[in-house]
Short mmCIF file of N, CA and C in Angstrom, two decimals:
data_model
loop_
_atom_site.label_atom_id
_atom_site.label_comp_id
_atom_site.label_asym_id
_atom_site.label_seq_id
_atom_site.Cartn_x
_atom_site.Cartn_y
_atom_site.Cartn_z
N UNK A 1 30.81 15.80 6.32
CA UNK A 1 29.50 15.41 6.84
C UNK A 1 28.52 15.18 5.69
N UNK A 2 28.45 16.11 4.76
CA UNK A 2 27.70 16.18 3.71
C UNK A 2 27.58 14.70 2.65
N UNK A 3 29.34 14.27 2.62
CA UNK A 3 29.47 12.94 1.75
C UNK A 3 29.10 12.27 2.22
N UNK A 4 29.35 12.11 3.69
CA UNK A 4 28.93 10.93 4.72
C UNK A 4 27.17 10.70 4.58
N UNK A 5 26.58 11.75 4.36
CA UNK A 5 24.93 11.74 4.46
C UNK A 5 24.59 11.16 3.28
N UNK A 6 25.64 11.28 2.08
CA UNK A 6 24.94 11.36 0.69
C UNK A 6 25.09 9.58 0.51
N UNK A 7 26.02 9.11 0.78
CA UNK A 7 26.83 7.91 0.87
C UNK A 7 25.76 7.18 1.68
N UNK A 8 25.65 7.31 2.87
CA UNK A 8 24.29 6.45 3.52
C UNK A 8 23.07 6.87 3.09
N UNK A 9 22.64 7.50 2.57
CA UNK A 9 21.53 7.71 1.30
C UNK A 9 21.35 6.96 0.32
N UNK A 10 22.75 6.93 -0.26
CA UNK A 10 22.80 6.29 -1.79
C UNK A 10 22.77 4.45 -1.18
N UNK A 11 23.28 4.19 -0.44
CA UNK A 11 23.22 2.39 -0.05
C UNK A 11 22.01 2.29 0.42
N UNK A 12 21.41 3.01 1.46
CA UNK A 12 19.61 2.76 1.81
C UNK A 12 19.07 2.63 0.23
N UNK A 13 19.38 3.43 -0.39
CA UNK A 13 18.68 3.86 -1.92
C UNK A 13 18.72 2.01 -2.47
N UNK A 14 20.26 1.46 -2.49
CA UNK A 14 20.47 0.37 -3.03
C UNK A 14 19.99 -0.58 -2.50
N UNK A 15 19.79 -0.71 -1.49
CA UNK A 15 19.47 -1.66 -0.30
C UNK A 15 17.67 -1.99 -0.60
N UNK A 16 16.86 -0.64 -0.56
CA UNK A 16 15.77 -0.74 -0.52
C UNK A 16 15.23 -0.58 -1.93
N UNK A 17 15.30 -0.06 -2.37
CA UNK A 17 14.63 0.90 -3.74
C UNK A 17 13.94 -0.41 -4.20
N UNK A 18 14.68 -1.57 -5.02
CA UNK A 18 14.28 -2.70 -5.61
C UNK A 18 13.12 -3.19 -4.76
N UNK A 19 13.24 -3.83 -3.53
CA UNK A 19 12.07 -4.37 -2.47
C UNK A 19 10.83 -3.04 -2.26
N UNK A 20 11.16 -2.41 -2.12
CA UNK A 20 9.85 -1.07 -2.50
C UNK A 20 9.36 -0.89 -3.43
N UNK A 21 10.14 -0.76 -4.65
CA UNK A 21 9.13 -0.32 -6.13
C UNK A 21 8.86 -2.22 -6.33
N UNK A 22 9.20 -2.93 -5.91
CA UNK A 22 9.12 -4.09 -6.00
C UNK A 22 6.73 -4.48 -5.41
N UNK A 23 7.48 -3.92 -3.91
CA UNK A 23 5.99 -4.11 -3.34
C UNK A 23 5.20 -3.05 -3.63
N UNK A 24 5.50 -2.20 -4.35
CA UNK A 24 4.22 -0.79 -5.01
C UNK A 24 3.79 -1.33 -6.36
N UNK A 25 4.54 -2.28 -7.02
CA UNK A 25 4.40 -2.91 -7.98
C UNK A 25 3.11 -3.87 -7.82
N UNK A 26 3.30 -4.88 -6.56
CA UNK A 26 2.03 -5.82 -6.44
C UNK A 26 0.77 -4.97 -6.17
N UNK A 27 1.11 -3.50 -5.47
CA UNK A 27 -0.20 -3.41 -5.24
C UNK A 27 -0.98 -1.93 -6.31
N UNK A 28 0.06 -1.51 -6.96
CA UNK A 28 -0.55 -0.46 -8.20
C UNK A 28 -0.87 -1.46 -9.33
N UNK A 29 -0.23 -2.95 -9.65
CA UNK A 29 -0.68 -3.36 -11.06
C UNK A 29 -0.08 -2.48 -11.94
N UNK A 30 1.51 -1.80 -11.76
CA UNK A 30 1.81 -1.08 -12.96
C UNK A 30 2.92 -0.52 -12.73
N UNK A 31 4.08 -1.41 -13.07
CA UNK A 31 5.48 -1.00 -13.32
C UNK A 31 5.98 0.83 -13.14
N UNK A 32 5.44 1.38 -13.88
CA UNK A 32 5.62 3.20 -14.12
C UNK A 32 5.14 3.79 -12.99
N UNK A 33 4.06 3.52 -12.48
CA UNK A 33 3.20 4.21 -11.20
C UNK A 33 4.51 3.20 -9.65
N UNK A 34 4.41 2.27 -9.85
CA UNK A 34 4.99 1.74 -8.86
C UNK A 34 6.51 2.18 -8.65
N UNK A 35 7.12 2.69 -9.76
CA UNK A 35 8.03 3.43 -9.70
C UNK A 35 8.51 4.66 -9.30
N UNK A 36 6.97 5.41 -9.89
CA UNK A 36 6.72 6.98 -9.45
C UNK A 36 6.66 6.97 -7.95
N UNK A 37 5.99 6.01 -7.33
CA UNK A 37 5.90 6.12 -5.83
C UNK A 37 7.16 5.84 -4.99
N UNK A 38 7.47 4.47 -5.04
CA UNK A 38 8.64 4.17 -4.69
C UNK A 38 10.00 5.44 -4.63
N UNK A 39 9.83 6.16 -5.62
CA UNK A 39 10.58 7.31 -5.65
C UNK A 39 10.20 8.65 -5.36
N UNK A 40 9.16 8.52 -4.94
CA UNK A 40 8.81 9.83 -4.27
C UNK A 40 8.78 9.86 -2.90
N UNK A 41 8.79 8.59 -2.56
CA UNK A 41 8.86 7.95 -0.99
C UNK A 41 10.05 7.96 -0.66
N UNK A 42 11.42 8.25 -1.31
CA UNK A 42 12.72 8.40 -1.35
C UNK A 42 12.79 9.81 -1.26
N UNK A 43 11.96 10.22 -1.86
CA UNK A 43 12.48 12.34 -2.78
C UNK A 43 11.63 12.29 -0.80
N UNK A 44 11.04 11.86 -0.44
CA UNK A 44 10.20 12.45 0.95
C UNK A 44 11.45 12.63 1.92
N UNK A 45 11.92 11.26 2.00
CA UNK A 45 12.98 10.49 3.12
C UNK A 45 13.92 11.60 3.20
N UNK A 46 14.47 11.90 2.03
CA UNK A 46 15.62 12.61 2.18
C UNK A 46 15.62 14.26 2.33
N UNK A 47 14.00 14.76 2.07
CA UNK A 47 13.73 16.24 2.28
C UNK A 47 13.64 15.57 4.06
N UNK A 48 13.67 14.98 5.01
CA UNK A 48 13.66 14.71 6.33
C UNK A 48 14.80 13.74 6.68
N UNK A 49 15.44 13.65 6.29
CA UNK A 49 16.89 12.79 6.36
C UNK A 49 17.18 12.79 7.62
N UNK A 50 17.86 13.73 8.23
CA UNK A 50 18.42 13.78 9.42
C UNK A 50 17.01 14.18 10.54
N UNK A 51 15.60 13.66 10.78
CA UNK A 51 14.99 13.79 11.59
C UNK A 51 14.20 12.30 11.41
N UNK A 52 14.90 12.01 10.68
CA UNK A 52 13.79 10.17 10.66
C UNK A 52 14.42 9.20 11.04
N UNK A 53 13.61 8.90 12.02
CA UNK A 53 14.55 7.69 12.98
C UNK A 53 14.53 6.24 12.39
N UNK A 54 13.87 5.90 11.64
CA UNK A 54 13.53 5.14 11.00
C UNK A 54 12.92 4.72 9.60
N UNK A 55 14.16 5.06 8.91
CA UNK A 55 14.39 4.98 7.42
C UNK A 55 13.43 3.93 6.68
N UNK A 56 13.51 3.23 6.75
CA UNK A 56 12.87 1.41 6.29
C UNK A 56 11.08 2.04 6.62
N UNK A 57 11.22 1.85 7.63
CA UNK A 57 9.70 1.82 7.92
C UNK A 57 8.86 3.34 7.54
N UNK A 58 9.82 4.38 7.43
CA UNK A 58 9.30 5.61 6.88
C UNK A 58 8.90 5.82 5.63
N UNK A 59 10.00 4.70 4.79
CA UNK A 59 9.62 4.66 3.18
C UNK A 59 8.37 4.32 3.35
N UNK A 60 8.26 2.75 3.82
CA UNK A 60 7.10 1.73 3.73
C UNK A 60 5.60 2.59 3.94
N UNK A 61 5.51 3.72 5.06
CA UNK A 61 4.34 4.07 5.41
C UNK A 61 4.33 5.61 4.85
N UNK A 62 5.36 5.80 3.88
CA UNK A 62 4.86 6.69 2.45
C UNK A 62 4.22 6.34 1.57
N UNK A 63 5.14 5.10 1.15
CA UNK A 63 4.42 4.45 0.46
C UNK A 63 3.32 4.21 0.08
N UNK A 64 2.74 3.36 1.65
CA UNK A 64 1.50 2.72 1.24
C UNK A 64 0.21 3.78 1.52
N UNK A 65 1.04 5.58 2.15
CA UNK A 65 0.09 6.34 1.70
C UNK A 65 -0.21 6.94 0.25
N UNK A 66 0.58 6.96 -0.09
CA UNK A 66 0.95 7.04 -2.09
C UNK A 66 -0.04 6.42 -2.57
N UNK A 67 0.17 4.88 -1.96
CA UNK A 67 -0.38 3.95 -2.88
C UNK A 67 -1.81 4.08 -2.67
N UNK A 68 -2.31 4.34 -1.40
CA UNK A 68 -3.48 4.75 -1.26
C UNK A 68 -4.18 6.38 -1.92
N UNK A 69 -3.48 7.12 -1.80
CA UNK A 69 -3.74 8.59 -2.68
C UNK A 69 -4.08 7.67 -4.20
N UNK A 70 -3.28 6.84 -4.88
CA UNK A 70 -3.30 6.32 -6.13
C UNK A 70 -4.49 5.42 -6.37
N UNK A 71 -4.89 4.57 -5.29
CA UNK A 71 -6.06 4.34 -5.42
C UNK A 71 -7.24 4.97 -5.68
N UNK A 72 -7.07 5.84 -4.70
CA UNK A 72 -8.20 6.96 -4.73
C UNK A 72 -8.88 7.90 -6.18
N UNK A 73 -7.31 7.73 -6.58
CA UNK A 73 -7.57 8.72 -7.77
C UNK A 73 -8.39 8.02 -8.65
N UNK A 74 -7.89 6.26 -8.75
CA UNK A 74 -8.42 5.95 -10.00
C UNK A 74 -10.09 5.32 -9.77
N UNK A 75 -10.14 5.69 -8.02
CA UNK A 75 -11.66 4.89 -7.67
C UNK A 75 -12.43 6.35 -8.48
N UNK A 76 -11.70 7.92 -8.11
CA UNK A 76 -12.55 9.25 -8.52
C UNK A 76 -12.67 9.21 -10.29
N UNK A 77 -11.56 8.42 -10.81
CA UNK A 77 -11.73 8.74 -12.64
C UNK A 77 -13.09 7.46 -12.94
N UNK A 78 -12.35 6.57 -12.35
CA UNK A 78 -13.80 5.09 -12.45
C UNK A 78 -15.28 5.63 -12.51
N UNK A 79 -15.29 6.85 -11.26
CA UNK A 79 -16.99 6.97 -11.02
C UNK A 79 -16.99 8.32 -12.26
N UNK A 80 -16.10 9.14 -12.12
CA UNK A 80 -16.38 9.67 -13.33
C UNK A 80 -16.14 8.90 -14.50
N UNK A 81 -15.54 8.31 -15.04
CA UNK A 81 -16.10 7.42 -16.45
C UNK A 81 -17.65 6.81 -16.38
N UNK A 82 -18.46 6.20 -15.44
CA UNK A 82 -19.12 5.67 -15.03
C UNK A 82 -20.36 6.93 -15.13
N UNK A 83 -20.33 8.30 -14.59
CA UNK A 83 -21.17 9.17 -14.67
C UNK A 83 -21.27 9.54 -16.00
N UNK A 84 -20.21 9.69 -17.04
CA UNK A 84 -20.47 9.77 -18.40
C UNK A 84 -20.89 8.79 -19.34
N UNK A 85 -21.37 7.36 -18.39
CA UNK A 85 -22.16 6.50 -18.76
C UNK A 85 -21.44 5.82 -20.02
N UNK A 86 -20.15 5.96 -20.19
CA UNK A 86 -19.07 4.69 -21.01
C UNK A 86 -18.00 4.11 -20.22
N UNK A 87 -18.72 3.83 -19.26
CA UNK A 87 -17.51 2.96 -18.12
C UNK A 87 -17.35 0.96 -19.44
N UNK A 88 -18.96 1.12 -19.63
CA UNK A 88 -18.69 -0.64 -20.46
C UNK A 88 -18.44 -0.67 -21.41
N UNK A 89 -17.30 0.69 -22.18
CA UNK A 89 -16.89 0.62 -23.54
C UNK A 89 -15.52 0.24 -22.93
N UNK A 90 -15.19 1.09 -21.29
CA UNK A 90 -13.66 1.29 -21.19
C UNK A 90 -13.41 -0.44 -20.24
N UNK A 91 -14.28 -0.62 -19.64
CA UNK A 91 -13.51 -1.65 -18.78
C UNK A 91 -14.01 -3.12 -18.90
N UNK A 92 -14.23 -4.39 -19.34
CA UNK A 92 -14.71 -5.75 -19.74
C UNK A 92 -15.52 -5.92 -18.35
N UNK A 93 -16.52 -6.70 -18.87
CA UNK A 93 -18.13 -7.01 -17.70
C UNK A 93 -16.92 -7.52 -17.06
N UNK A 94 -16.35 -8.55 -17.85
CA UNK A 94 -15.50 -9.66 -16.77
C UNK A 94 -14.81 -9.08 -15.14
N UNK A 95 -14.64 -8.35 -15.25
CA UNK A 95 -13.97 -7.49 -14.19
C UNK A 95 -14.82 -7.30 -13.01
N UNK A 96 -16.07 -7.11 -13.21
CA UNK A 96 -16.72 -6.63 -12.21
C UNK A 96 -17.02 -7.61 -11.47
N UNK A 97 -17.27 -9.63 -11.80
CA UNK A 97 -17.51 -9.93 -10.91
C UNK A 97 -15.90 -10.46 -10.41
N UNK A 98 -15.01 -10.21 -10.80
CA UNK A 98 -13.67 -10.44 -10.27
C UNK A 98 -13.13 -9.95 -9.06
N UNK A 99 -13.24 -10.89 -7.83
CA UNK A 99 -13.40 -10.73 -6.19
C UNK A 99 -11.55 -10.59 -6.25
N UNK A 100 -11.43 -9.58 -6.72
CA UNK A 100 -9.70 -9.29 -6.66
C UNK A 100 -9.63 -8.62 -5.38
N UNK A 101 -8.44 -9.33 -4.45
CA UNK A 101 -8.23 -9.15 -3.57
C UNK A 101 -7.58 -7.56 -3.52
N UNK A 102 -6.72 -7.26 -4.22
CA UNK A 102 -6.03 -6.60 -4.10
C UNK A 102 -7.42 -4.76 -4.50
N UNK A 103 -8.41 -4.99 -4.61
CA UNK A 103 -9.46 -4.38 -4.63
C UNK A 103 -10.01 -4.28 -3.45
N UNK A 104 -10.46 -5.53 -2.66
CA UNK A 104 -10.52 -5.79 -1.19
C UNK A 104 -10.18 -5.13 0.11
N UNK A 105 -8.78 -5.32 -0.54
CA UNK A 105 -7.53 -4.42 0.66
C UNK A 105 -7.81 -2.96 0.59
N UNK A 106 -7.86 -2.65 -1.03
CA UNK A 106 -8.19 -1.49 -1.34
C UNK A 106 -9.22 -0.64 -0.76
N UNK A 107 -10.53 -1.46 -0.14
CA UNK A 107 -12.00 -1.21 0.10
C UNK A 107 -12.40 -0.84 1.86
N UNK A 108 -10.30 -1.74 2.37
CA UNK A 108 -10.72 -1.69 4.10
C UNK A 108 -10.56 -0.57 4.73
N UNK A 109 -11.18 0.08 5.86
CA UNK A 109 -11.13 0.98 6.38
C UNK A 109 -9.12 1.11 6.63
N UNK A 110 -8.86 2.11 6.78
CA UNK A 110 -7.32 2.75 6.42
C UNK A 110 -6.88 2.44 7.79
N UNK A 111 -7.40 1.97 8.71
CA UNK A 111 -7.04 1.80 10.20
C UNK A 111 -7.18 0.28 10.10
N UNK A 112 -7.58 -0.72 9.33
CA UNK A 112 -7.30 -1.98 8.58
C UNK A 112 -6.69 -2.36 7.80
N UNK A 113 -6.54 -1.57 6.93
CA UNK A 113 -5.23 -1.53 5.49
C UNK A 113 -3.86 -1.52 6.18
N UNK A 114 -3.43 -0.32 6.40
CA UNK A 114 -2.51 -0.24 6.81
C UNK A 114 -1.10 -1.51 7.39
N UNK A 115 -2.23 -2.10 8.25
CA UNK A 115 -1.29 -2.95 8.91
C UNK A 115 -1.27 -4.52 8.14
N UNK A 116 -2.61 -4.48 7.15
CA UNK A 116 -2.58 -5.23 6.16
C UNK A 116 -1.20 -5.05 5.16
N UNK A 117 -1.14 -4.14 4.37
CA UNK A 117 -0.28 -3.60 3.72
C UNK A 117 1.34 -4.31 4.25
N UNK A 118 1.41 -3.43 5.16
CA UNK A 118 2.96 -3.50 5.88
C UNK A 118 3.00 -5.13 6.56
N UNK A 119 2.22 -5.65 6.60
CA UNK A 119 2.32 -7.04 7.32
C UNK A 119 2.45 -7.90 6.43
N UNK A 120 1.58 -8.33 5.64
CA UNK A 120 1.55 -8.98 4.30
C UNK A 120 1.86 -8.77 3.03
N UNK A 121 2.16 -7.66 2.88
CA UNK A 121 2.55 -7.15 1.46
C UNK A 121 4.08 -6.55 1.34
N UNK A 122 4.95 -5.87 2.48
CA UNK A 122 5.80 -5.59 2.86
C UNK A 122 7.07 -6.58 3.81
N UNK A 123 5.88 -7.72 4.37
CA UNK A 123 7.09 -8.54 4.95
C UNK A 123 7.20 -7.89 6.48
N UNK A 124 6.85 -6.97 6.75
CA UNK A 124 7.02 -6.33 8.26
C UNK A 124 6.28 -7.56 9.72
N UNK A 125 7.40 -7.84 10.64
CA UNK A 125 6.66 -8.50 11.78
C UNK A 125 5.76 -7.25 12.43
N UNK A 126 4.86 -7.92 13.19
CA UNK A 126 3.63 -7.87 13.77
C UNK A 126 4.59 -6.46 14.50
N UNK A 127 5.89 -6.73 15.34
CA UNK A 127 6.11 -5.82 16.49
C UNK A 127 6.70 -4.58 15.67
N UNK A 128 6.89 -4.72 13.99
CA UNK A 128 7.70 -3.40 13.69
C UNK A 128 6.36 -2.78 13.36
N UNK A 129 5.59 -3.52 12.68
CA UNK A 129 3.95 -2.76 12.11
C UNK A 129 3.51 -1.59 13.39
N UNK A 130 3.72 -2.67 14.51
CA UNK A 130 3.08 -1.76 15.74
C UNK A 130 4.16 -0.34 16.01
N UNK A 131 5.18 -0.15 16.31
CA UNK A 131 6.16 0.32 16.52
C UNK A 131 5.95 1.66 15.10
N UNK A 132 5.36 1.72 13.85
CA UNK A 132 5.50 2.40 12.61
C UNK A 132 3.88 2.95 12.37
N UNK A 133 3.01 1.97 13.38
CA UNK A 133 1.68 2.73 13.05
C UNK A 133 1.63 3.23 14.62
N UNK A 134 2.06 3.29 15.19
CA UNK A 134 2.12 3.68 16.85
C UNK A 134 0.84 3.09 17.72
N UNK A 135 0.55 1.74 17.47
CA UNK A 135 -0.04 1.14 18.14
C UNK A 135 0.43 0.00 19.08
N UNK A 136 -0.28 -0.88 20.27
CA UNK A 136 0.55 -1.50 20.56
C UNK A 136 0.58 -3.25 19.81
N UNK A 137 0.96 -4.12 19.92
CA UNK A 137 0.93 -5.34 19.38
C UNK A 137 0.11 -6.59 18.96
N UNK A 138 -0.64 -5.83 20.61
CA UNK A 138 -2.09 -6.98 20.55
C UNK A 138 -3.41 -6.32 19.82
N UNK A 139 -3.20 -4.66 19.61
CA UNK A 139 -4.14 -4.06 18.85
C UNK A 139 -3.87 -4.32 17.37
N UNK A 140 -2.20 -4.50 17.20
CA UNK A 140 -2.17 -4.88 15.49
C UNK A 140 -2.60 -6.37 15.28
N UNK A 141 -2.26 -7.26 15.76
CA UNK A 141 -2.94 -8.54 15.82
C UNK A 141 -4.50 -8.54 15.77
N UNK A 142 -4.99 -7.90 16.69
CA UNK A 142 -6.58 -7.53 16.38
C UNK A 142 -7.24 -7.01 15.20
N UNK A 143 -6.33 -6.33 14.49
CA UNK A 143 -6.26 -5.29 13.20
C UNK A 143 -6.65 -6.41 12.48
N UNK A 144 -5.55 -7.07 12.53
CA UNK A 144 -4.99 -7.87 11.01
C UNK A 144 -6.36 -9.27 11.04
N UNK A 145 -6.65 -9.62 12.20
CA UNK A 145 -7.28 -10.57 12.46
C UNK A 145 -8.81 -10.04 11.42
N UNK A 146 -9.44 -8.55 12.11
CA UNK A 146 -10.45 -8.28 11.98
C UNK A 146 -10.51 -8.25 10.23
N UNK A 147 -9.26 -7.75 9.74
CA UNK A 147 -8.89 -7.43 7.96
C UNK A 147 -9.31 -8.83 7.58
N UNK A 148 -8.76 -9.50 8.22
CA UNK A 148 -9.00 -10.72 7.55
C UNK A 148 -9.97 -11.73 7.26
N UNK A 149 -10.94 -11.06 8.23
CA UNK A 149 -12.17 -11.86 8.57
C UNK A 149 -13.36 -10.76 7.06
N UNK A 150 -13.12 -9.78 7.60
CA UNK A 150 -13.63 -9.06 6.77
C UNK A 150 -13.42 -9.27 4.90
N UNK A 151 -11.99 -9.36 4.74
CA UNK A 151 -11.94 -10.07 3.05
C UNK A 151 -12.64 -11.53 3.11
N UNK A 152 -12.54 -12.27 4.05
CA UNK A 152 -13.03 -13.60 3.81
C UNK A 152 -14.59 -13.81 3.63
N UNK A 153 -14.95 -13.11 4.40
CA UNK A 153 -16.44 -12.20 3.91
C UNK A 153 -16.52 -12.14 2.71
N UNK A 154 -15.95 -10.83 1.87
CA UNK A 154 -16.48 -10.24 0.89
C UNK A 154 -16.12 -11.45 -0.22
N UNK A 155 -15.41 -12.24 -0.26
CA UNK A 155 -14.62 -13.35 -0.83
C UNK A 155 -15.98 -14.17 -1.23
N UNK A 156 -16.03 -14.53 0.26
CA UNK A 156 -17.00 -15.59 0.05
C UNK A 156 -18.63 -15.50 -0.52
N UNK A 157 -18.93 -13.80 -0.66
CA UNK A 157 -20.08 -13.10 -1.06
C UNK A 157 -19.33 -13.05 -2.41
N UNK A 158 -18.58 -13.04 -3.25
CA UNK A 158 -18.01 -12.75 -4.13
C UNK A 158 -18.06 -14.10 -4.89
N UNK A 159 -17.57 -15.48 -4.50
CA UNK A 159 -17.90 -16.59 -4.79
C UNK A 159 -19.21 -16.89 -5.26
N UNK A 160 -20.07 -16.90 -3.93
CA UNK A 160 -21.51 -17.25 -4.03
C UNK A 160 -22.10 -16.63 -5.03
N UNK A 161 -21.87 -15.31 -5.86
CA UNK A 161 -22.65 -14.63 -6.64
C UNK A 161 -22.62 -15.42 -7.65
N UNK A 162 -21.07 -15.90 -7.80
CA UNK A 162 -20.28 -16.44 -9.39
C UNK A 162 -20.79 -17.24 -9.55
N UNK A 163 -21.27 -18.15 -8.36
CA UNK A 163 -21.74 -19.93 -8.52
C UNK A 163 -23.17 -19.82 -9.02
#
């Protein structure tokens, strides 16, 4: 039983690992961190192995809580660099008016992200998103709609400043 578990472990491992640290990659901006997650989202899976019904989508919504904990951290070091008043030794003006999306996503309420994340960044259809955030289909469609209206917003306030 034991080989049998370790064996369908190790091929999920092969199967997924690459397409996961792959998409923690687009959204940390950093090979090492996107790695650290991707594999801790594995070290999770398998401390719950035999109670997760759904392997694939369990990584994915470790993940993109990881990836969000990882955000967080570096939004808390930012405002502290920023309170010790050498944030414009550490980071180029250029940056700030840079309407980076992937900042955006970063900025949406977590009941907007989410299905952002797993929809567009993960490749997940509309009916597995719903099925992994336990909502129903026409509420994730509403989600994704509202995410989207909302970056196109900040986009377009982001433009207008530049011009």
């Amino acid at each position: 039983m034991k080989r049998s578990r370790e064996k369908a472990a190790a091929e999920l491992f092969a199967a997924l690992y690459p397409r996961l640290a792959g998409w923690c990659r687009r959204l940390v901006d950093d090979d090492g961190t996107a790695h650290e997650i991707a594999s801790e989202a594995f070290t999770r899976l398998w401390a719950r192995w035999t109670t997760v019904a759904e392997p694939r989508g369990f990584l994915y919504v470790t993940a993109a809580n990881l990836v969000r904990d990882h955000w967080r951290k570096l939004e808390r070091e930012r405002r502290a660099v920023h309170r010790a008043g050498i944030e414009a030794a550490v980071r180029p003006p250029a940056e700030q008016a840079d309407p980076s999306v992937r900042l955006l996503v970063q900025a949406l309420p977590e009941r907007l992200r989410t299905p952002i994340l797993l929809h567009y960044y993960a490749d997940m259809p509309i009916r597995e998103v719903a099925v992994l955030t336990g909502r129903k289909e026409g509420t994730v469609k509403a989600d994704l709609h509202a995410a989207r209206e909302l970056l196109r917003a900040h986009l377009r306030r982001s433009l207008d400043h530049t011009l």
